[in-house]
């Protein structure tokens, strides 16, 4: 994608999206991500990388967005770990995790997550926090296993069919999504043919460049991970599943969640780019309608509009931390 539509890039085209953010006052060292947390075998010969910090209950499970590893939660997990046991993991094919069976649909991801929680001996009920595509995963998990979920925090979640809804308002969005998918396919094809070096991959936007907040060693390690065929294949499959298999699987499992606490964090700056000026008001209204529909899955659901870009946990991590703290407080009555 050539135009600066960072929101769409993060949602649907994370092979092309950068993990870099502006430097700020946070001084957390990220070099702990140079090594896996704990590699948990969820099936014969197949392991997922799990990083748990802190202690106490309920356990918080962090589910990253499309093609993002557990590193996505680097500014959120340490703060939550001071309150309760908090775990993030790399989905199959990403980060330090082994690849999984294709396609990487919502059903497949939830199957992996359920197996991971059992194999890691992590007791529920859980507070599930899902960013973007991760919002599909944690909703499907809650639909399947409501007794195992203490609450949901959806971080600017992807809603099935939202690209079509937005494209109906602004046709350029549909054109950009299709262009991005073509570019993503070109990247995957070049890697399969052995015709893509790391330098070419960065130049063509197939993988993210260096993050100025990371050490050179961490940036080098991330580049090696992103150049793995398994990463490209997993990311491509996650893209293709958003509005196809995922939509059908979630629709089949959908149920009202009763009084389950549910908070939707909606990014207010998704349509700040000048290219959206003509349709900005209508696009924002549609976003709030879609996110309101997710909040309505619970009698206690709410939407919080956050002054942030799509990846809220990087742009405004304190807002995510606050929402999860509120959820923990609701799950600990009398404390």
Short mmCIF file of C-alpha atoms in Angstrom, two decimals:
data_model
loop_
_atom_site.label_atom_id
_atom_site.label_comp_id
_atom_site.label_asym_id
_atom_site.label_seq_id
_atom_site.Cartn_x
_atom_site.Cartn_y
_atom_site.Cartn_z
CA UNK A 1 0.00 0.00 0.00
CA UNK A 2 1.46 3.30 -1.02
CA UNK A 3 -0.90 5.72 0.70
CA UNK A 4 -0.64 6.31 4.42
CA UNK A 5 -3.61 4.28 5.59
CA UNK A 6 -1.96 2.88 8.72
CA UNK A 7 -5.27 1.68 10.16
CA UNK A 8 -6.06 -0.53 7.16
CA UNK A 9 -2.46 -1.68 7.00
CA UNK A 10 -2.48 -2.85 10.60
CA UNK A 11 -5.83 -4.57 10.23
CA UNK A 12 -5.51 -6.40 6.95
CA UNK A 13 -1.97 -5.99 5.72
CA UNK A 14 0.39 -6.47 8.63
CA UNK A 15 3.05 -7.91 6.35
CA UNK A 16 3.26 -4.36 5.06
CA UNK A 17 2.77 -2.61 8.39
CA UNK A 18 5.59 -1.30 10.52
CA UNK A 19 5.82 -1.99 14.23
CA UNK A 20 7.71 1.27 14.70
CA UNK A 21 6.19 4.03 16.79
CA UNK A 22 7.47 7.46 17.77
CA UNK A 23 9.94 7.41 20.62
CA UNK A 24 8.52 8.43 23.95
CA UNK A 25 9.37 8.58 27.65
CA UNK A 26 8.79 4.89 28.30
CA UNK A 27 12.11 3.23 29.12
CA UNK A 28 11.08 -0.41 29.26
CA UNK A 29 13.75 -2.77 28.01
CA UNK A 30 12.40 -5.02 25.29
CA UNK A 31 15.40 -7.32 25.06
CA UNK A 32 13.54 -9.97 27.05
CA UNK A 33 11.83 -10.70 23.73
CA UNK A 34 15.11 -11.92 22.26
CA UNK A 35 14.26 -15.33 23.69
CA UNK A 36 10.98 -17.22 23.95
CA UNK A 37 9.11 -17.33 27.23
CA UNK A 38 8.16 -21.00 27.48
CA UNK A 39 7.63 -23.27 24.49
CA UNK A 40 4.50 -25.32 25.20
CA UNK A 41 3.81 -28.44 23.14
CA UNK A 42 0.11 -28.32 22.23
CA UNK A 43 0.25 -31.22 19.78
CA UNK A 44 2.94 -33.77 18.90
CA UNK A 45 5.90 -31.85 17.50
CA UNK A 46 4.11 -28.47 17.59
CA UNK A 47 4.89 -25.80 20.19
CA UNK A 48 3.58 -22.30 20.89
CA UNK A 49 5.60 -19.60 22.63
CA UNK A 50 3.92 -18.47 25.87
CA UNK A 51 5.13 -15.64 28.09
CA UNK A 52 3.48 -15.39 31.51
CA UNK A 53 4.38 -12.75 34.09
CA UNK A 54 2.99 -11.97 37.54
CA UNK A 55 0.73 -14.02 39.76
CA UNK A 56 -2.84 -14.08 40.98
CA UNK A 57 -6.24 -14.43 39.43
CA UNK A 58 -8.04 -13.94 37.17
CA UNK A 59 -5.46 -14.76 34.53
CA UNK A 60 -5.28 -12.19 31.73
CA UNK A 61 -4.69 -13.59 28.23
CA UNK A 62 -3.42 -11.15 25.58
CA UNK A 63 -4.25 -11.93 21.93
CA UNK A 64 -2.39 -9.80 19.37
CA UNK A 65 -3.66 -8.48 16.06
CA UNK A 66 -3.19 -9.85 12.56
CA UNK A 67 0.38 -11.12 11.98
CA UNK A 68 1.62 -9.55 15.22
CA UNK A 69 3.55 -11.60 17.81
CA UNK A 70 3.28 -11.33 21.60
CA UNK A 71 5.79 -8.47 21.41
CA UNK A 72 2.76 -6.35 20.51
CA UNK A 73 1.90 -6.23 24.24
CA UNK A 74 5.34 -5.08 25.42
CA UNK A 75 4.03 -1.84 26.96
CA UNK A 76 0.95 -3.42 28.55
CA UNK A 77 1.96 -6.78 30.00
CA UNK A 78 4.51 -5.58 32.61
CA UNK A 79 1.98 -3.21 34.19
CA UNK A 80 -0.76 -5.84 34.31
CA UNK A 81 1.68 -8.41 35.68
CA UNK A 82 1.99 -6.27 38.82
CA UNK A 83 -1.70 -6.96 39.46
CA UNK A 84 -2.32 -10.52 38.31
CA UNK A 85 -0.97 -13.36 36.19
CA UNK A 86 -0.77 -12.03 32.63
CA UNK A 87 0.11 -14.12 29.59
CA UNK A 88 0.76 -13.35 25.93
CA UNK A 89 1.60 -15.86 23.23
CA UNK A 90 2.70 -16.12 19.61
CA UNK A 91 0.11 -17.65 17.31
CA UNK A 92 1.18 -20.52 15.07
CA UNK A 93 3.83 -19.45 12.56
CA UNK A 94 4.55 -16.14 14.28
CA UNK A 95 7.34 -15.16 16.64
CA UNK A 96 8.91 -18.24 18.21
CA UNK A 97 5.92 -20.53 17.61
CA UNK A 98 5.90 -23.47 15.23
CA UNK A 99 3.63 -23.29 12.18
CA UNK A 100 0.19 -24.85 12.40
CA UNK A 101 -2.19 -26.52 9.98
CA UNK A 102 -3.67 -24.29 7.30
CA UNK A 103 -5.85 -22.35 7.01
CA UNK A 104 -5.28 -20.16 10.05
CA UNK A 105 -8.97 -19.50 10.66
CA UNK A 106 -10.64 -18.35 13.86
CA UNK A 107 -11.60 -21.94 14.65
CA UNK A 108 -7.99 -23.11 14.24
CA UNK A 109 -6.64 -20.27 16.38
CA UNK A 110 -9.18 -20.87 19.16
CA UNK A 111 -8.41 -24.60 19.09
CA UNK A 112 -4.73 -23.74 19.60
CA UNK A 113 -5.49 -21.28 22.39
CA UNK A 114 -7.73 -23.72 24.23
CA UNK A 115 -5.05 -26.42 23.99
CA UNK A 116 -2.36 -23.98 25.12
CA UNK A 117 -4.27 -23.00 28.26
CA UNK A 118 -4.75 -26.65 29.20
CA UNK A 119 -1.19 -27.73 28.45
CA UNK A 120 0.24 -24.74 30.33
CA UNK A 121 -1.98 -25.52 33.35
CA UNK A 122 -3.43 -22.01 33.39
CA UNK A 123 -6.68 -22.07 35.34
CA UNK A 124 -9.69 -19.99 34.35
CA UNK A 125 -11.83 -18.12 34.23
CA UNK A 126 -9.82 -15.73 32.07
CA UNK A 127 -9.96 -12.10 31.12
CA UNK A 128 -9.39 -12.18 27.37
CA UNK A 129 -7.89 -9.12 25.67
CA UNK A 130 -7.94 -9.15 21.86
CA UNK A 131 -6.55 -6.53 19.48
CA UNK A 132 -7.93 -6.17 15.93
CA UNK A 133 -8.11 -9.72 14.49
CA UNK A 134 -7.47 -10.92 18.04
CA UNK A 135 -10.92 -9.57 18.84
CA UNK A 136 -12.36 -12.28 16.60
CA UNK A 137 -10.36 -14.94 18.44
CA UNK A 138 -11.40 -13.94 21.95
CA UNK A 139 -15.06 -13.50 20.96
CA UNK A 140 -15.16 -16.96 19.43
CA UNK A 141 -13.48 -18.39 22.53
CA UNK A 142 -16.10 -16.70 24.72
CA UNK A 143 -18.94 -18.00 22.55
CA UNK A 144 -17.56 -21.53 22.80
CA UNK A 145 -16.51 -21.51 26.45
CA UNK A 146 -18.50 -18.80 28.29
CA UNK A 147 -17.99 -20.44 31.70
CA UNK A 148 -14.22 -20.08 31.25
CA UNK A 149 -14.32 -16.32 30.58
CA UNK A 150 -14.52 -13.66 33.30
CA UNK A 151 -14.56 -10.75 30.87
CA UNK A 152 -13.57 -9.43 27.44
CA UNK A 153 -11.59 -6.35 26.42
CA UNK A 154 -11.72 -5.78 22.66
CA UNK A 155 -8.99 -3.38 21.49
CA UNK A 156 -10.19 -1.65 18.31
CA UNK A 157 -11.51 -5.03 17.22
CA UNK A 158 -12.07 -6.14 13.67
CA UNK A 159 -15.79 -6.70 12.97
CA UNK A 160 -16.73 -9.17 10.26
CA UNK A 161 -17.67 -7.37 7.05
CA UNK A 162 -16.41 -3.98 8.19
CA UNK A 163 -14.28 -3.36 5.12
CA UNK A 164 -17.33 -3.82 2.91
CA UNK A 165 -19.31 -1.51 5.19
CA UNK A 166 -16.65 1.17 5.02
CA UNK A 167 -16.18 0.73 1.26
CA UNK A 168 -19.90 1.32 0.78
CA UNK A 169 -19.30 4.77 2.28
CA UNK A 170 -15.89 5.45 0.70
CA UNK A 171 -15.15 3.23 -2.35
CA UNK A 172 -11.43 4.05 -2.15
CA UNK A 173 -11.21 1.88 0.96
CA UNK A 174 -12.26 -1.18 -1.01
CA UNK A 175 -9.75 -0.35 -3.72
CA UNK A 176 -6.96 0.03 -1.14
CA UNK A 177 -7.81 -3.29 0.51
CA UNK A 178 -7.72 -5.11 -2.84
CA UNK A 179 -4.45 -3.43 -3.76
CA UNK A 180 -2.96 -4.37 -0.41
CA UNK A 181 -4.00 -8.00 -0.80
CA UNK A 182 -2.37 -8.11 -4.23
CA UNK A 183 0.85 -6.68 -2.82
CA UNK A 184 0.76 -9.15 0.04
CA UNK A 185 0.34 -12.04 -2.43
CA UNK A 186 3.29 -10.74 -4.45
CA UNK A 187 5.48 -10.72 -1.35
CA UNK A 188 4.52 -14.29 -0.43
CA UNK A 189 5.09 -15.50 -3.99
CA UNK A 190 8.54 -13.88 -4.15
CA UNK A 191 9.57 -15.49 -0.86
CA UNK A 192 8.35 -18.91 -2.01
CA UNK A 193 10.50 -18.60 -5.13
CA UNK A 194 13.55 -17.57 -3.12
CA UNK A 195 13.57 -14.20 -4.86
CA UNK A 196 13.27 -11.99 -1.78
CA UNK A 197 16.20 -10.86 0.35
CA UNK A 198 15.67 -9.05 3.68
CA UNK A 199 16.77 -5.77 2.09
CA UNK A 200 14.33 -6.23 -0.79
CA UNK A 201 11.57 -7.25 1.60
CA UNK A 202 11.97 -4.04 3.58
CA UNK A 203 12.28 -1.87 0.45
CA UNK A 204 9.12 -3.38 -1.04
CA UNK A 205 7.22 -3.07 2.23
CA UNK A 206 6.85 -6.84 2.70
CA UNK A 207 8.25 -6.70 6.24
CA UNK A 208 8.63 -3.96 8.80
CA UNK A 209 11.80 -1.95 9.09
CA UNK A 210 13.79 -1.37 12.23
CA UNK A 211 12.06 0.06 15.27
CA UNK A 212 14.06 2.95 16.80
CA UNK A 213 12.92 1.92 20.28
CA UNK A 214 14.46 -1.55 19.94
CA UNK A 215 18.09 -2.57 20.30
CA UNK A 216 19.98 -3.51 17.12
CA UNK A 217 20.05 -7.12 18.32
CA UNK A 218 16.28 -7.23 18.75
CA UNK A 219 15.68 -5.60 15.37
CA UNK A 220 17.97 -8.15 13.73
CA UNK A 221 16.17 -11.03 15.41
CA UNK A 222 12.76 -9.70 14.34
CA UNK A 223 13.94 -9.37 10.77
CA UNK A 224 15.03 -13.02 10.77
CA UNK A 225 11.67 -14.09 12.19
CA UNK A 226 9.68 -12.06 9.67
CA UNK A 227 11.62 -13.58 6.79
CA UNK A 228 10.60 -17.11 7.75
CA UNK A 229 8.25 -18.67 5.19
CA UNK A 230 6.04 -19.79 8.10
CA UNK A 231 5.50 -16.15 9.15
CA UNK A 232 4.56 -15.06 5.62
CA UNK A 233 2.23 -18.04 5.16
CA UNK A 234 0.52 -17.54 8.53
CA UNK A 235 0.04 -13.82 7.94
CA UNK A 236 -1.34 -14.39 4.46
CA UNK A 237 -3.78 -17.02 5.71
CA UNK A 238 -4.93 -14.78 8.57
CA UNK A 239 -5.67 -12.05 6.01
CA UNK A 240 -7.74 -14.34 3.81
CA UNK A 241 -9.77 -15.69 6.75
CA UNK A 242 -11.03 -12.34 8.12
CA UNK A 243 -14.26 -12.11 6.12
CA UNK A 244 -14.57 -15.68 4.85
CA UNK A 245 -14.14 -18.64 7.21
CA UNK A 246 -13.90 -16.45 10.31
CA UNK A 247 -17.21 -14.74 9.59
CA UNK A 248 -18.97 -18.07 9.12
CA UNK A 249 -17.39 -19.71 12.16
CA UNK A 250 -18.18 -16.80 14.45
CA UNK A 251 -21.75 -16.56 13.13
CA UNK A 252 -22.35 -20.25 13.86
CA UNK A 253 -21.05 -19.98 17.41
CA UNK A 254 -22.52 -16.55 18.25
CA UNK A 255 -24.54 -16.25 21.43
CA UNK A 256 -25.52 -13.51 23.83
CA UNK A 257 -23.00 -13.35 26.66
CA UNK A 258 -25.45 -12.40 29.38
CA UNK A 259 -23.84 -10.25 32.08
CA UNK A 260 -20.25 -11.04 31.08
CA UNK A 261 -18.24 -7.80 31.46
CA UNK A 262 -17.25 -6.50 28.02
CA UNK A 263 -15.35 -3.35 27.09
CA UNK A 264 -14.74 -2.23 23.51
CA UNK A 265 -11.91 0.27 23.01
CA UNK A 266 -12.59 2.14 19.77
CA UNK A 267 -9.73 4.12 18.19
CA UNK A 268 -10.83 7.70 17.52
CA UNK A 269 -8.01 8.47 15.06
CA UNK A 270 -8.68 5.71 12.52
CA UNK A 271 -9.96 8.18 9.95
CA UNK A 272 -7.78 11.20 10.73
CA UNK A 273 -5.84 10.96 7.46
CA UNK A 274 -6.84 13.74 5.03
CA UNK A 275 -7.82 11.16 2.39
CA UNK A 276 -10.89 10.40 4.52
CA UNK A 277 -11.96 14.05 4.91
CA UNK A 278 -14.99 13.82 2.61
CA UNK A 279 -16.47 10.74 4.31
CA UNK A 280 -14.90 11.02 7.78
CA UNK A 281 -18.08 11.70 9.71
CA UNK A 282 -19.97 8.80 8.12
CA UNK A 283 -17.02 6.42 8.53
CA UNK A 284 -16.67 7.26 12.20
CA UNK A 285 -20.39 6.79 12.73
CA UNK A 286 -20.20 3.38 11.06
CA UNK A 287 -17.25 2.38 13.23
CA UNK A 288 -19.20 3.28 16.36
CA UNK A 289 -22.22 1.34 15.09
CA UNK A 290 -20.11 -1.76 14.51
CA UNK A 291 -18.35 -1.52 17.85
CA UNK A 292 -21.65 -0.82 19.56
CA UNK A 293 -22.94 -4.07 18.10
CA UNK A 294 -20.10 -5.93 19.79
CA UNK A 295 -20.79 -4.21 23.12
CA UNK A 296 -24.43 -5.32 22.81
CA UNK A 297 -23.30 -8.95 23.08
CA UNK A 298 -23.40 -8.38 26.84
CA UNK A 299 -25.90 -6.60 29.04
CA UNK A 300 -22.94 -4.86 30.68
CA UNK A 301 -21.07 -4.09 27.45
CA UNK A 302 -19.68 -0.61 26.83
CA UNK A 303 -17.70 1.27 24.17
CA UNK A 304 -14.88 3.63 25.13
CA UNK A 305 -13.67 6.04 22.46
CA UNK A 306 -9.89 6.34 22.79
CA UNK A 307 -7.73 9.10 21.30
CA UNK A 308 -5.36 6.72 19.56
CA UNK A 309 -4.57 5.01 16.28
CA UNK A 310 -5.63 1.45 15.54
CA UNK A 311 -2.91 -0.33 17.55
CA UNK A 312 -4.04 1.23 20.82
CA UNK A 313 -1.72 -0.91 22.97
CA UNK A 314 1.26 0.79 21.28
CA UNK A 315 -0.21 4.27 20.84
CA UNK A 316 -1.99 4.60 24.21
CA UNK A 317 -1.06 1.56 26.35
CA UNK A 318 -2.37 3.17 29.53
CA UNK A 319 -5.90 3.09 28.14
CA UNK A 320 -5.64 -0.66 27.62
CA UNK A 321 -4.14 -1.11 31.08
CA UNK A 322 -6.97 0.92 32.62
CA UNK A 323 -9.66 -1.12 30.84
CA UNK A 324 -8.13 -4.40 31.99
CA UNK A 325 -7.71 -3.05 35.55
CA UNK A 326 -11.40 -2.17 35.54
CA UNK A 327 -12.22 -5.67 34.33
CA UNK A 328 -10.07 -7.25 37.05
CA UNK A 329 -11.82 -5.13 39.69
CA UNK A 330 -15.22 -6.32 38.45
CA UNK A 331 -14.08 -9.92 38.71
CA UNK A 332 -12.89 -9.50 42.32
CA UNK A 333 -16.02 -8.44 44.17
CA UNK A 334 -15.43 -7.34 47.73
CA UNK A 335 -11.69 -6.91 47.32
#
